[in-house]
mmCIF file of C-alpha atoms and ligand atoms in Angstrom:
data_model
loop_
_atom_site.group_PDB
_atom_site.id
_atom_site.type_symbol
_atom_site.label_atom_id
_atom_site.label_comp_id
_atom_site.label_asym_id
_atom_site.label_seq_id
_atom_site.Cartn_x
_atom_site.Cartn_y
_atom_site.Cartn_z
ATOM 1 C CA MET A 1 -11.259 9.152 -14.204
ATOM 2 C CA ARG A 2 -13.906 8.326 -11.635
ATOM 3 C CA ILE A 3 -12.454 7.549 -8.199
ATOM 4 C CA ILE A 4 -14.397 6.208 -5.222
ATOM 5 C CA VAL A 5 -13.129 7.776 -1.986
ATOM 6 C CA LEU A 6 -13.737 5.927 1.283
ATOM 7 C CA PRO A 7 -12.465 8.081 4.179
ATOM 8 C CA GLY A 8 -12.427 5.394 6.897
ATOM 9 C CA ASP A 9 -11.799 5.855 10.626
ATOM 10 C CA GLY A 10 -9.540 7.754 13.025
ATOM 11 C CA ILE A 11 -7.198 9.957 10.998
ATOM 12 C CA GLY A 12 -8.797 8.574 7.803
ATOM 13 C CA PRO A 13 -11.149 11.516 7.127
ATOM 14 C CA GLU A 14 -8.329 14.035 7.736
ATOM 15 C CA VAL A 15 -5.740 12.421 5.436
ATOM 16 C CA THR A 16 -8.418 11.620 2.849
ATOM 17 C CA ALA A 17 -9.609 15.247 2.723
ATOM 18 C CA ALA A 18 -6.014 16.387 2.130
ATOM 19 C CA THR A 19 -5.564 13.722 -0.567
ATOM 20 C CA SER A 20 -8.801 14.710 -2.312
ATOM 21 C CA SER A 21 -7.692 18.343 -2.467
ATOM 22 C CA VAL A 22 -4.351 17.251 -3.981
ATOM 23 C CA LEU A 23 -6.168 15.136 -6.579
ATOM 24 C CA ARG A 24 -8.438 18.043 -7.510
ATOM 25 C CA ALA A 25 -5.396 20.298 -7.971
ATOM 26 C CA ALA A 26 -3.589 17.663 -10.061
ATOM 27 C CA SER A 27 -6.719 17.126 -12.136
ATOM 28 C CA GLU A 28 -6.959 20.827 -12.875
ATOM 29 C CA ARG A 29 -3.264 21.221 -13.636
ATOM 30 C CA PHE A 30 -3.076 18.215 -15.978
ATOM 31 C CA GLN A 31 -6.679 18.363 -17.267
ATOM 32 C CA LEU A 32 -7.525 14.877 -16.087
ATOM 33 C CA ASN A 33 -11.207 15.430 -15.344
ATOM 34 C CA VAL A 34 -10.923 13.378 -12.148
ATOM 35 C CA GLN A 35 -14.274 12.899 -10.443
ATOM 36 C CA LEU A 36 -14.248 12.026 -6.755
ATOM 37 C CA GLU A 37 -17.224 10.197 -5.303
ATOM 38 C CA GLU A 38 -17.266 9.755 -1.537
ATOM 39 C CA HIS A 39 -18.923 6.870 0.321
ATOM 40 C CA ALA A 40 -18.837 5.804 3.971
ATOM 41 C CA VAL A 41 -16.989 2.723 5.244
ATOM 42 C CA GLY A 42 -15.936 1.642 8.731
ATOM 43 C CA HIS A 43 -17.593 3.083 11.843
ATOM 44 C CA ALA A 44 -19.453 5.785 9.879
ATOM 45 C CA SER A 45 -21.030 3.101 7.690
ATOM 46 C CA LEU A 46 -21.718 0.822 10.664
ATOM 47 C CA GLN A 47 -23.705 3.627 12.275
ATOM 48 C CA GLN A 48 -25.549 4.565 9.104
ATOM 49 C CA PHE A 49 -26.158 1.162 7.486
ATOM 50 C CA GLY A 50 -25.481 -1.381 10.256
ATOM 51 C CA THR A 51 -22.405 -2.666 8.434
ATOM 52 C CA THR A 52 -18.882 -1.347 7.836
ATOM 53 C CA VAL A 53 -19.218 -2.088 4.096
ATOM 54 C CA ARG A 54 -22.755 -1.718 2.829
ATOM 55 C CA PRO A 55 -24.155 -4.005 0.124
ATOM 56 C CA GLY A 56 -23.826 -2.393 -3.259
ATOM 57 C CA LEU A 57 -20.509 -0.701 -2.517
ATOM 58 C CA LEU A 58 -18.594 -3.471 -4.276
ATOM 59 C CA GLU A 59 -20.523 -2.895 -7.520
ATOM 60 C CA ILE A 60 -19.946 0.852 -7.201
ATOM 61 C CA ALA A 61 -16.222 0.156 -6.724
ATOM 62 C CA LYS A 62 -16.144 -2.144 -9.748
ATOM 63 C CA SER A 63 -17.799 0.457 -11.936
ATOM 64 C CA ALA A 64 -15.174 3.101 -11.094
ATOM 65 C CA ASP A 65 -11.609 3.621 -12.357
ATOM 66 C CA GLY A 66 -10.036 3.317 -8.943
ATOM 67 C CA LEU A 67 -10.526 3.424 -5.187
ATOM 68 C CA ILE A 68 -8.992 5.381 -2.366
ATOM 69 C CA LEU A 69 -9.482 3.684 0.985
ATOM 70 C CA GLY A 70 -8.511 5.657 4.069
ATOM 71 C CA PRO A 71 -7.235 3.697 7.066
ATOM 72 C CA THR A 72 -9.940 1.884 9.017
ATOM 73 C CA ALA A 73 -10.153 0.695 12.619
ATOM 74 C CA THR A 74 -9.809 -2.960 11.614
ATOM 75 C CA PHE A 75 -9.010 -4.116 15.130
ATOM 76 C CA ASP A 76 -12.519 -3.004 16.196
ATOM 77 C CA PHE A 77 -14.228 -5.120 13.535
ATOM 78 C CA LYS A 78 -14.412 -8.601 15.002
ATOM 79 C CA ASP A 79 -17.768 -10.104 14.044
ATOM 80 C CA GLU A 80 -18.945 -10.170 10.430
ATOM 81 C CA GLN A 81 -22.364 -11.460 11.567
ATOM 82 C CA ARG A 82 -22.827 -8.047 13.214
ATOM 83 C CA GLY A 83 -21.772 -6.210 10.091
ATOM 84 C CA GLU A 84 -18.196 -5.705 11.260
ATOM 85 C CA ILE A 85 -16.361 -6.438 8.015
ATOM 86 C CA ASN A 86 -12.723 -5.409 7.588
ATOM 87 C CA PRO A 87 -13.042 -3.040 4.572
ATOM 88 C CA SER A 88 -9.412 -3.500 3.580
ATOM 89 C CA LYS A 89 -9.781 -7.273 3.434
ATOM 90 C CA TYR A 90 -13.154 -6.985 1.730
ATOM 91 C CA PHE A 91 -11.909 -4.993 -1.267
ATOM 92 C CA ARG A 92 -8.564 -6.774 -1.559
ATOM 93 C CA LYS A 93 -10.314 -10.130 -1.660
ATOM 94 C CA ASN A 94 -13.373 -9.269 -3.727
ATOM 95 C CA LEU A 95 -11.426 -7.260 -6.324
ATOM 96 C CA ASP A 96 -8.582 -9.825 -6.263
ATOM 97 C CA LEU A 97 -5.981 -7.129 -5.598
ATOM 98 C CA PHE A 98 -3.134 -9.602 -5.407
ATOM 99 C CA ALA A 99 -0.150 -7.240 -5.331
ATOM 100 C CA ASN A 100 0.507 -4.625 -2.691
ATOM 101 C CA LEU A 101 3.217 -2.196 -3.821
ATOM 102 C CA ARG A 102 4.765 -0.249 -0.969
ATOM 103 C CA PRO A 103 7.510 2.164 -2.009
ATOM 104 C CA ALA A 104 9.741 3.852 0.548
ATOM 105 C CA ARG A 105 12.341 6.541 -0.114
ATOM 106 C CA THR A 106 14.258 9.181 1.751
ATOM 107 C CA TYR A 107 14.405 12.818 0.678
ATOM 108 C CA SER A 108 17.501 14.953 0.337
ATOM 109 C CA GLY A 109 17.733 17.674 2.945
ATOM 110 C CA GLN A 110 15.819 15.573 5.420
ATOM 111 C CA HIS A 111 17.660 14.140 8.388
ATOM 112 C CA ASN A 112 17.453 10.351 8.398
ATOM 113 C CA ARG A 113 19.082 8.226 11.022
ATOM 114 C CA PHE A 114 19.657 5.118 8.942
ATOM 115 C CA GLY A 115 20.925 6.321 5.576
ATOM 116 C CA ALA A 116 19.350 6.940 2.197
ATOM 117 C CA LEU A 117 16.982 4.406 0.672
ATOM 118 C CA ASP A 118 14.778 4.037 -2.371
ATOM 119 C CA LEU A 119 13.037 0.686 -2.534
ATOM 120 C CA VAL A 120 9.677 -0.993 -3.073
ATOM 121 C CA VAL A 121 8.250 -3.852 -1.025
ATOM 122 C CA VAL A 122 6.092 -6.037 -3.288
ATOM 123 C CA ARG A 123 3.826 -7.941 -0.961
ATOM 124 C CA GLU A 124 1.524 -10.833 -1.862
ATOM 125 C CA ASN A 125 -1.898 -9.618 -0.830
ATOM 126 C CA THR A 126 -4.484 -12.384 -1.040
ATOM 127 C CA GLU A 127 -3.323 -15.399 1.007
ATOM 128 C CA GLY A 128 -0.488 -16.218 3.433
ATOM 129 C CA PHE A 129 -1.188 -15.920 7.157
ATOM 130 C CA TYR A 130 -4.273 -13.717 6.749
ATOM 131 C CA ALA A 131 -6.778 -16.089 8.295
ATOM 132 C CA ASP A 132 -9.767 -13.903 7.426
ATOM 133 C CA ARG A 133 -9.158 -14.112 3.672
ATOM 134 C CA ASN A 134 -7.205 -17.224 2.773
ATOM 135 C CA MET A 135 -10.192 -19.607 2.796
ATOM 136 C CA GLU A 136 -13.064 -19.952 0.326
ATOM 137 C CA GLN A 137 -15.407 -20.225 3.292
ATOM 138 C CA GLY A 138 -14.800 -19.608 6.979
ATOM 139 C CA ASN A 139 -11.654 -18.572 8.726
ATOM 140 C CA SER A 140 -8.347 -20.399 9.004
ATOM 141 C CA GLU A 141 -7.867 -19.735 12.719
ATOM 142 C CA LEU A 142 -9.193 -22.512 14.892
ATOM 143 C CA LEU A 143 -9.649 -22.842 18.610
ATOM 144 C CA VAL A 144 -8.988 -26.544 19.127
ATOM 145 C CA THR A 145 -9.536 -26.416 22.897
ATOM 146 C CA PRO A 146 -9.936 -23.287 25.055
ATOM 147 C CA ASP A 147 -6.153 -23.356 25.430
ATOM 148 C CA VAL A 148 -5.043 -24.420 21.950
ATOM 149 C CA ALA A 149 -5.175 -22.140 18.899
ATOM 150 C CA VAL A 150 -4.113 -23.016 15.365
ATOM 151 C CA SER A 151 -3.575 -20.416 12.612
ATOM 152 C CA LEU A 152 -3.106 -21.752 9.089
ATOM 153 C CA ARG A 153 -1.197 -20.112 6.266
ATOM 154 C CA ARG A 154 -2.026 -20.700 2.605
ATOM 155 C CA ILE A 155 0.585 -20.510 -0.174
ATOM 156 C CA THR A 156 -0.373 -21.360 -3.763
ATOM 157 C CA ARG A 157 1.628 -21.658 -6.965
ATOM 158 C CA THR A 158 -0.694 -19.253 -8.807
ATOM 159 C CA CYS A 159 -0.370 -16.503 -6.203
ATOM 160 C CA CYS A 160 3.409 -16.969 -5.989
ATOM 161 C CA GLU A 161 3.723 -16.802 -9.775
ATOM 162 C CA ARG A 162 1.703 -13.642 -10.181
ATOM 163 C CA ILE A 163 3.427 -11.744 -7.364
ATOM 164 C CA ALA A 164 6.828 -12.883 -8.649
ATOM 165 C CA GLN A 165 5.953 -11.627 -12.166
ATOM 166 C CA THR A 166 4.804 -8.276 -10.768
ATOM 167 C CA ALA A 167 8.021 -7.884 -8.782
ATOM 168 C CA CYS A 168 10.294 -8.881 -11.691
ATOM 169 C CA LYS A 169 8.610 -6.439 -14.070
ATOM 170 C CA LEU A 170 8.821 -3.640 -11.524
ATOM 171 C CA ALA A 171 12.484 -4.392 -10.801
ATOM 172 C CA MET A 172 13.240 -4.281 -14.544
ATOM 173 C CA SER A 173 11.793 -0.754 -14.668
ATOM 174 C CA ARG A 174 14.006 0.318 -11.739
ATOM 175 C CA ARG A 175 17.572 -0.674 -10.773
ATOM 176 C CA LYS A 176 17.146 -4.322 -11.880
ATOM 177 C CA HIS A 177 17.717 -5.844 -8.478
ATOM 178 C CA LEU A 178 15.241 -8.245 -6.874
ATOM 179 C CA THR A 179 15.515 -9.535 -3.313
ATOM 180 C CA ILE A 180 13.301 -12.449 -2.255
ATOM 181 C CA VAL A 181 12.477 -12.367 1.467
ATOM 182 C CA HIS A 182 11.331 -15.631 3.027
ATOM 183 C CA LYS A 183 11.657 -18.100 5.890
ATOM 184 C CA ALA A 184 12.308 -21.235 3.838
ATOM 185 C CA ASN A 185 14.697 -22.573 6.483
ATOM 186 C CA VAL A 186 11.684 -23.213 8.762
ATOM 187 C CA LEU A 187 8.616 -23.024 6.522
ATOM 188 C CA ARG A 188 10.293 -25.415 4.096
ATOM 189 C CA ILE A 189 7.182 -26.318 2.125
ATOM 190 C CA GLY A 190 5.314 -23.008 1.909
ATOM 191 C CA ASP A 191 8.212 -20.581 1.754
ATOM 192 C CA GLY A 192 10.256 -23.189 -0.113
ATOM 193 C CA MET A 193 7.618 -23.086 -2.857
ATOM 194 C CA PHE A 194 7.514 -19.276 -2.776
ATOM 195 C CA LEU A 195 11.316 -19.045 -3.064
ATOM 196 C CA ASP A 196 11.544 -21.625 -5.875
ATOM 197 C CA ILE A 197 8.802 -19.942 -7.906
ATOM 198 C CA CYS A 198 10.327 -16.473 -7.474
ATOM 199 C CA ARG A 199 13.697 -17.808 -8.657
ATOM 200 C CA GLU A 200 12.102 -19.676 -11.599
ATOM 201 C CA THR A 201 10.137 -16.582 -12.637
ATOM 202 C CA ALA A 202 13.218 -14.359 -12.418
ATOM 203 C CA ARG A 203 15.130 -16.673 -14.808
ATOM 204 C CA ALA A 204 13.082 -15.181 -17.633
ATOM 205 C CA TYR A 205 14.744 -11.834 -16.848
ATOM 206 C CA PRO A 206 18.472 -12.437 -17.466
ATOM 207 C CA ASP A 207 19.381 -8.803 -16.742
ATOM 208 C CA LEU A 208 17.891 -8.991 -13.267
ATOM 209 C CA ALA A 209 20.228 -9.461 -10.294
ATOM 210 C CA VAL A 210 18.439 -11.768 -7.842
ATOM 211 C CA ASP A 211 19.287 -12.592 -4.245
ATOM 212 C CA ASP A 212 17.349 -13.785 -1.245
ATOM 213 C CA VAL A 213 17.406 -13.033 2.478
ATOM 214 C CA LEU A 214 15.776 -14.760 5.456
ATOM 215 C CA VAL A 215 13.071 -12.517 6.894
ATOM 216 C CA ASP A 216 14.586 -12.273 10.372
ATOM 217 C CA ALA A 217 18.013 -11.312 9.048
ATOM 218 C CA MET A 218 16.291 -8.875 6.675
ATOM 219 C CA MET A 219 15.247 -6.737 9.653
ATOM 220 C CA ALA A 220 18.953 -6.185 10.402
ATOM 221 C CA HIS A 221 20.108 -5.795 6.791
ATOM 222 C CA VAL A 222 17.489 -3.217 5.864
ATOM 223 C CA VAL A 223 18.322 -1.104 8.934
ATOM 224 C CA ARG A 224 22.092 -1.498 8.518
ATOM 225 C CA GLN A 225 22.314 -1.001 4.751
ATOM 226 C CA PRO A 226 18.956 0.143 3.341
ATOM 227 C CA GLU A 227 20.589 1.443 0.149
ATOM 228 C CA ARG A 228 21.419 -2.155 -0.774
ATOM 229 C CA PHE A 229 17.784 -2.922 -1.708
ATOM 230 C CA ASP A 230 15.686 -2.083 -4.760
ATOM 231 C CA VAL A 231 12.622 -4.329 -5.189
ATOM 232 C CA ILE A 232 11.811 -6.757 -2.400
ATOM 233 C CA VAL A 233 9.241 -9.507 -2.973
ATOM 234 C CA THR A 234 7.722 -11.383 -0.064
ATOM 235 C CA THR A 235 4.645 -13.117 1.311
ATOM 236 C CA ASN A 236 1.679 -11.296 2.825
ATOM 237 C CA MET A 237 2.424 -11.013 6.556
ATOM 238 C CA PHE A 238 6.188 -10.563 6.145
ATOM 239 C CA GLY A 239 5.507 -7.802 3.607
ATOM 240 C CA ASP A 240 3.076 -6.051 5.931
ATOM 241 C CA ILE A 241 5.606 -5.955 8.751
ATOM 242 C CA LEU A 242 8.661 -5.199 6.615
ATOM 243 C CA SER A 243 6.950 -2.323 4.800
ATOM 244 C CA ASP A 244 6.037 -0.570 8.064
ATOM 245 C CA LEU A 245 9.735 -0.777 8.936
ATOM 246 C CA THR A 246 10.874 0.568 5.550
ATOM 247 C CA ALA A 247 8.290 3.396 5.753
ATOM 248 C CA GLU A 248 9.601 4.358 9.182
ATOM 249 C CA LEU A 249 13.208 4.136 7.925
ATOM 250 C CA SER A 250 12.240 6.566 5.182
ATOM 251 C CA GLY A 251 11.281 9.087 7.869
ATOM 252 C CA SER A 252 7.830 8.118 9.150
ATOM 253 C CA LEU A 253 5.104 5.537 8.891
ATOM 254 C CA GLY A 254 3.093 8.507 7.636
ATOM 255 C CA LEU A 255 5.175 8.549 4.435
ATOM 256 C CA GLY A 256 4.455 4.985 3.338
ATOM 257 C CA GLY A 257 2.565 4.898 0.048
ATOM 258 C CA SER A 258 0.620 1.765 -0.819
ATOM 259 C CA LEU A 259 -1.202 0.596 -3.945
ATOM 260 C CA ASN A 260 -3.194 -2.642 -4.112
ATOM 261 C CA VAL A 261 -3.305 -3.899 -7.685
ATOM 262 C CA GLY A 262 -5.104 -6.716 -9.471
ATOM 263 C CA ALA A 263 -5.688 -7.544 -13.122
ATOM 264 C CA ASN A 264 -8.587 -5.079 -13.443
ATOM 265 C CA TYR A 265 -8.772 -2.888 -10.356
ATOM 266 C CA ALA A 266 -6.524 -0.844 -8.101
ATOM 267 C CA MET A 267 -6.990 0.649 -4.659
ATOM 268 C CA ALA A 268 -4.784 3.293 -3.064
ATOM 269 C CA GLN A 269 -4.430 2.913 0.666
ATOM 270 C CA ALA A 270 -2.116 4.379 3.289
ATOM 271 C CA ALA A 271 0.467 1.942 4.630
ATOM 272 C CA HIS A 272 -0.480 2.930 8.178
ATOM 273 C CA GLY A 273 -3.585 2.353 10.291
ATOM 274 C CA SER A 274 -6.242 4.696 11.673
ATOM 275 C CA ALA A 275 -3.892 6.047 14.402
ATOM 276 C CA PRO A 276 -6.546 6.685 17.081
ATOM 277 C CA ASP A 277 -3.841 8.203 19.304
ATOM 278 C CA ILE A 278 -3.599 11.276 17.043
ATOM 279 C CA ALA A 279 -7.041 11.300 15.381
ATOM 280 C CA GLY A 280 -8.963 14.571 15.136
ATOM 281 C CA ARG A 281 -5.951 16.731 16.060
ATOM 282 C CA ASP A 282 -4.807 17.831 12.600
ATOM 283 C CA VAL A 283 -1.343 16.352 13.131
ATOM 284 C CA ALA A 284 -1.426 13.185 10.985
ATOM 285 C CA ASN A 285 0.893 13.125 7.989
ATOM 286 C CA PRO A 286 -1.263 13.017 4.828
ATOM 287 C CA PHE A 287 1.655 12.202 2.486
ATOM 288 C CA SER A 288 1.244 8.431 2.765
ATOM 289 C CA LEU A 289 -2.240 8.554 1.209
ATOM 290 C CA VAL A 290 -1.253 11.384 -1.152
ATOM 291 C CA LEU A 291 1.620 9.263 -2.521
ATOM 292 C CA SER A 292 -0.700 6.261 -2.781
ATOM 293 C CA ALA A 293 -3.145 8.358 -4.812
ATOM 294 C CA ALA A 294 -0.253 9.298 -7.128
ATOM 295 C CA LEU A 295 0.459 5.583 -7.627
ATOM 296 C CA LEU A 296 -3.211 5.119 -8.555
ATOM 297 C CA LEU A 297 -3.019 7.877 -11.179
ATOM 298 C CA ALA A 298 0.143 6.322 -12.654
ATOM 299 C CA TRP A 299 -1.516 2.874 -12.774
ATOM 300 C CA HIS A 300 -4.540 4.326 -14.558
ATOM 301 C CA GLY A 301 -2.337 6.217 -17.026
ATOM 302 C CA GLU A 302 -0.379 3.087 -17.876
ATOM 303 C CA ARG A 303 -3.540 1.046 -18.426
ATOM 304 C CA ARG A 304 -5.122 3.709 -20.593
ATOM 305 C CA GLY A 305 -1.907 4.635 -22.416
ATOM 306 C CA ASP A 306 -2.486 8.225 -21.275
ATOM 307 C CA ALA A 307 0.733 9.928 -20.210
ATOM 308 C CA ARG A 308 -1.078 12.866 -18.577
ATOM 309 C CA TYR A 309 -1.914 10.703 -15.575
ATOM 310 C CA GLN A 310 1.703 9.592 -15.230
ATOM 311 C CA SER A 311 2.875 13.216 -15.446
ATOM 312 C CA ALA A 312 0.375 14.150 -12.754
ATOM 313 C CA ALA A 313 1.619 11.272 -10.567
ATOM 314 C CA ARG A 314 5.238 12.409 -10.969
ATOM 315 C CA ALA A 315 4.256 15.994 -10.226
ATOM 316 C CA ILE A 316 2.601 14.920 -6.968
ATOM 317 C CA GLU A 317 5.671 12.851 -6.012
ATOM 318 C CA ASN A 318 7.923 15.799 -6.822
ATOM 319 C CA ALA A 319 5.722 18.183 -4.873
ATOM 320 C CA VAL A 320 6.003 15.873 -1.836
ATOM 321 C CA ALA A 321 9.797 15.790 -2.309
ATOM 322 C CA VAL A 322 9.943 19.599 -2.466
ATOM 323 C CA ALA A 323 7.659 19.904 0.565
ATOM 324 C CA MET A 324 9.845 17.456 2.494
ATOM 325 C CA GLN A 325 13.023 19.297 1.528
ATOM 326 C CA THR A 326 11.606 22.665 2.547
ATOM 327 C CA GLY A 327 9.938 21.615 5.796
ATOM 328 C CA ARG A 328 6.385 22.100 4.501
ATOM 329 C CA ALA A 329 5.319 18.922 6.230
ATOM 330 C CA THR A 330 3.888 17.543 9.445
ATOM 331 C CA ARG A 331 5.846 17.259 12.650
ATOM 332 C CA ASP A 332 6.496 13.481 12.438
ATOM 333 C CA VAL A 333 8.947 14.351 9.627
ATOM 334 C CA GLY A 334 10.318 17.485 11.261
ATOM 335 C CA GLY A 335 7.906 20.024 9.756
ATOM 336 C CA GLY A 336 5.595 22.415 11.522
ATOM 337 C CA LEU A 337 2.368 22.035 9.573
ATOM 338 C CA GLY A 338 -0.928 20.360 10.369
ATOM 339 C CA THR A 339 -2.571 17.747 8.142
ATOM 340 C CA ALA A 340 -4.700 20.189 6.157
ATOM 341 C CA ALA A 341 -1.847 22.705 5.717
ATOM 342 C CA ALA A 342 0.545 19.966 4.537
ATOM 343 C CA GLY A 343 -2.062 18.935 1.940
ATOM 344 C CA GLN A 344 -2.468 22.589 0.952
ATOM 345 C CA ALA A 345 1.334 22.885 0.525
ATOM 346 C CA ILE A 346 1.167 20.126 -2.102
ATOM 347 C CA VAL A 347 -1.795 21.845 -3.780
ATOM 348 C CA GLU A 348 0.178 25.108 -4.008
ATOM 349 C CA LEU A 349 3.260 23.344 -5.340
ATOM 350 C CA LEU A 350 1.121 21.693 -8.008
ATOM 351 C CA GLN A 351 -0.304 25.083 -8.937
ATOM 352 C CA SER A 352 3.179 26.573 -9.150
ATOM 353 C CA ASP A 353 5.651 25.518 -11.803
ATOM 354 C CA ILE A 354 8.026 23.676 -9.507
ATOM 355 C CA ALA A 355 6.369 20.281 -9.364
ATOM 356 C CA ALA A 356 5.078 20.307 -12.939
ATOM 357 C CA ALA A 357 8.442 21.399 -14.360
ATOM 358 C CA SER A 358 10.367 18.719 -12.514
ATOM 359 C CA ALA A 359 7.723 16.150 -13.541
ATOM 360 C CA ALA A 360 8.258 17.031 -17.190
ATOM 361 C CA ALA A 361 12.030 16.813 -16.758
ATOM 362 C CA LEU A 362 11.885 13.271 -15.374
HETATM 363 P P1 NAD B 1 -1.223 2.748 13.216
HETATM 364 O O1 NAD B 1 -0.516 2.480 11.944
HETATM 365 O O2 NAD B 1 -2.565 3.364 13.120
HETATM 366 O O3 NAD B 1 -0.305 3.698 14.149
HETATM 367 C C1 NAD B 1 0.983 3.309 14.586
HETATM 368 C C2 NAD B 1 1.760 4.561 15.034
HETATM 369 O O4 NAD B 1 2.100 5.360 13.897
HETATM 370 C C3 NAD B 1 0.942 5.467 15.961
HETATM 371 O O5 NAD B 1 1.804 6.047 16.913
HETATM 372 C C4 NAD B 1 0.402 6.544 15.031
HETATM 373 O O6 NAD B 1 0.144 7.763 15.663
HETATM 374 C C5 NAD B 1 1.537 6.652 14.012
HETATM 375 N N1 NAD B 1 1.003 7.042 12.700
HETATM 376 C C6 NAD B 1 0.248 6.262 11.876
HETATM 377 N N2 NAD B 1 -0.089 6.948 10.785
HETATM 378 C C7 NAD B 1 0.458 8.178 10.909
HETATM 379 C C8 NAD B 1 0.436 9.344 10.099
HETATM 380 N N3 NAD B 1 -0.201 9.388 8.928
HETATM 381 N N4 NAD B 1 1.084 10.449 10.549
HETATM 382 C C9 NAD B 1 1.749 10.424 11.705
HETATM 383 N N5 NAD B 1 1.808 9.346 12.524
HETATM 384 C C10 NAD B 1 1.156 8.241 12.125
HETATM 385 O O7 NAD B 1 -1.286 1.379 14.017
HETATM 386 P P2 NAD B 1 -2.191 0.993 15.289
HETATM 387 O O8 NAD B 1 -2.318 2.147 16.220
HETATM 388 O O9 NAD B 1 -1.588 -0.241 15.787
HETATM 389 O O10 NAD B 1 -3.592 0.625 14.685
HETATM 390 C C11 NAD B 1 -4.738 1.472 14.783
HETATM 391 C C12 NAD B 1 -5.899 0.850 14.050
HETATM 392 O O11 NAD B 1 -5.618 0.816 12.650
HETATM 393 C C13 NAD B 1 -6.215 -0.606 14.446
HETATM 394 O O12 NAD B 1 -7.620 -0.777 14.478
HETATM 395 C C14 NAD B 1 -5.599 -1.420 13.326
HETATM 396 O O13 NAD B 1 -6.232 -2.671 13.174
HETATM 397 C C15 NAD B 1 -5.869 -0.502 12.152
HETATM 398 N N6 NAD B 1 -5.032 -0.705 10.956
HETATM 399 C C16 NAD B 1 -5.634 -0.453 9.778
HETATM 400 C C17 NAD B 1 -4.916 -0.556 8.611
HETATM 401 C C18 NAD B 1 -5.618 -0.246 7.320
HETATM 402 O O14 NAD B 1 -6.714 0.282 7.299
HETATM 403 N N7 NAD B 1 -5.007 -0.542 6.187
HETATM 404 C C19 NAD B 1 -3.554 -0.886 8.645
HETATM 405 C C20 NAD B 1 -2.949 -1.085 9.883
HETATM 406 C C21 NAD B 1 -3.700 -0.980 11.043
#
């Protein structure tokens, strides 16, 4: 399995280095022959090549079996004419990575203020309110006069159908409960279409329990009773916001795994940003990107019909669970380790029998 690793900005290089060491350990333990190939994106690429994503990187990405994109300083990248491309948008759009899967779970033994949860936010990833990617050409934010701005949202039947299918299938492999999150009381046309299509799609899955919640009320429900939810499907911007909340409810934004999936490609990404406030201090939690990399291995294993990759993914997830339960983690989740040491803890757990044995038992 050849994986392109793009470290990104801020804490990106730190969490990516930890993730790469975990992947090497998993590769060795499960004989996966994973090859990691690192390329620059973001500020490092801007300095070196005059653009945050250099020409040719897309073809390299397409030729590989998967991508790992560290967080990038997207807020800094404002002008594409000056080479300031948002790498996250660039790969999601150009590889048509239409589904963003963002699991969140709590760990036993870990103090959590809001109760146990184990859920996945399934977020549409290619349209919605994302003005920089929902048009064939140009940008859907307009300055009508110096004092009047208009931001347009795009919702299409095709994108609703494919995200609804992804969510239904995932829910069927879990606790068979799908919650549709929307704002169809106000956005009657766009979210009305999204809601109708999700309900229509779910009808093909008679064993699936389906409900829906307005996005504003969802913020209260998921804090009050997070255990009530299993798979949550929603539009792009709502999913982005909601999944930061569910990651934090699970213990930290630094625990939020995230996989972007399309028909042919997948890209692991942390749910969080480049966190400039803690960059370069060896304090960032690497588990978000580590868990995302595990999702990438599982995706690859399923596509190839090769269970070794799925075993490796489960072993990584189990190693993170053991590390969380035993305090071998960063301080945002109550541990005392730095970024590199937390990554090393996962490496050692993978080398021991604990993670592998519990992976086999699952
Ligand atoms: P952020 O997600 O980077 O940070 C929010 C808060 O969470 C900060 O206090 C940060 O220290 C903390 N945090 C984030 N990741 C953590 C981790 N792994 N361990 C411990 N704490 C962690 O959001 P921001 O500060 O608003 O954004 C910073 C930059 O990241 C901006 O340029 C933004 O546009 C960009 N961004 C990028 C992505 C991406 O690459 N996918 C996503 C979101 C934001």
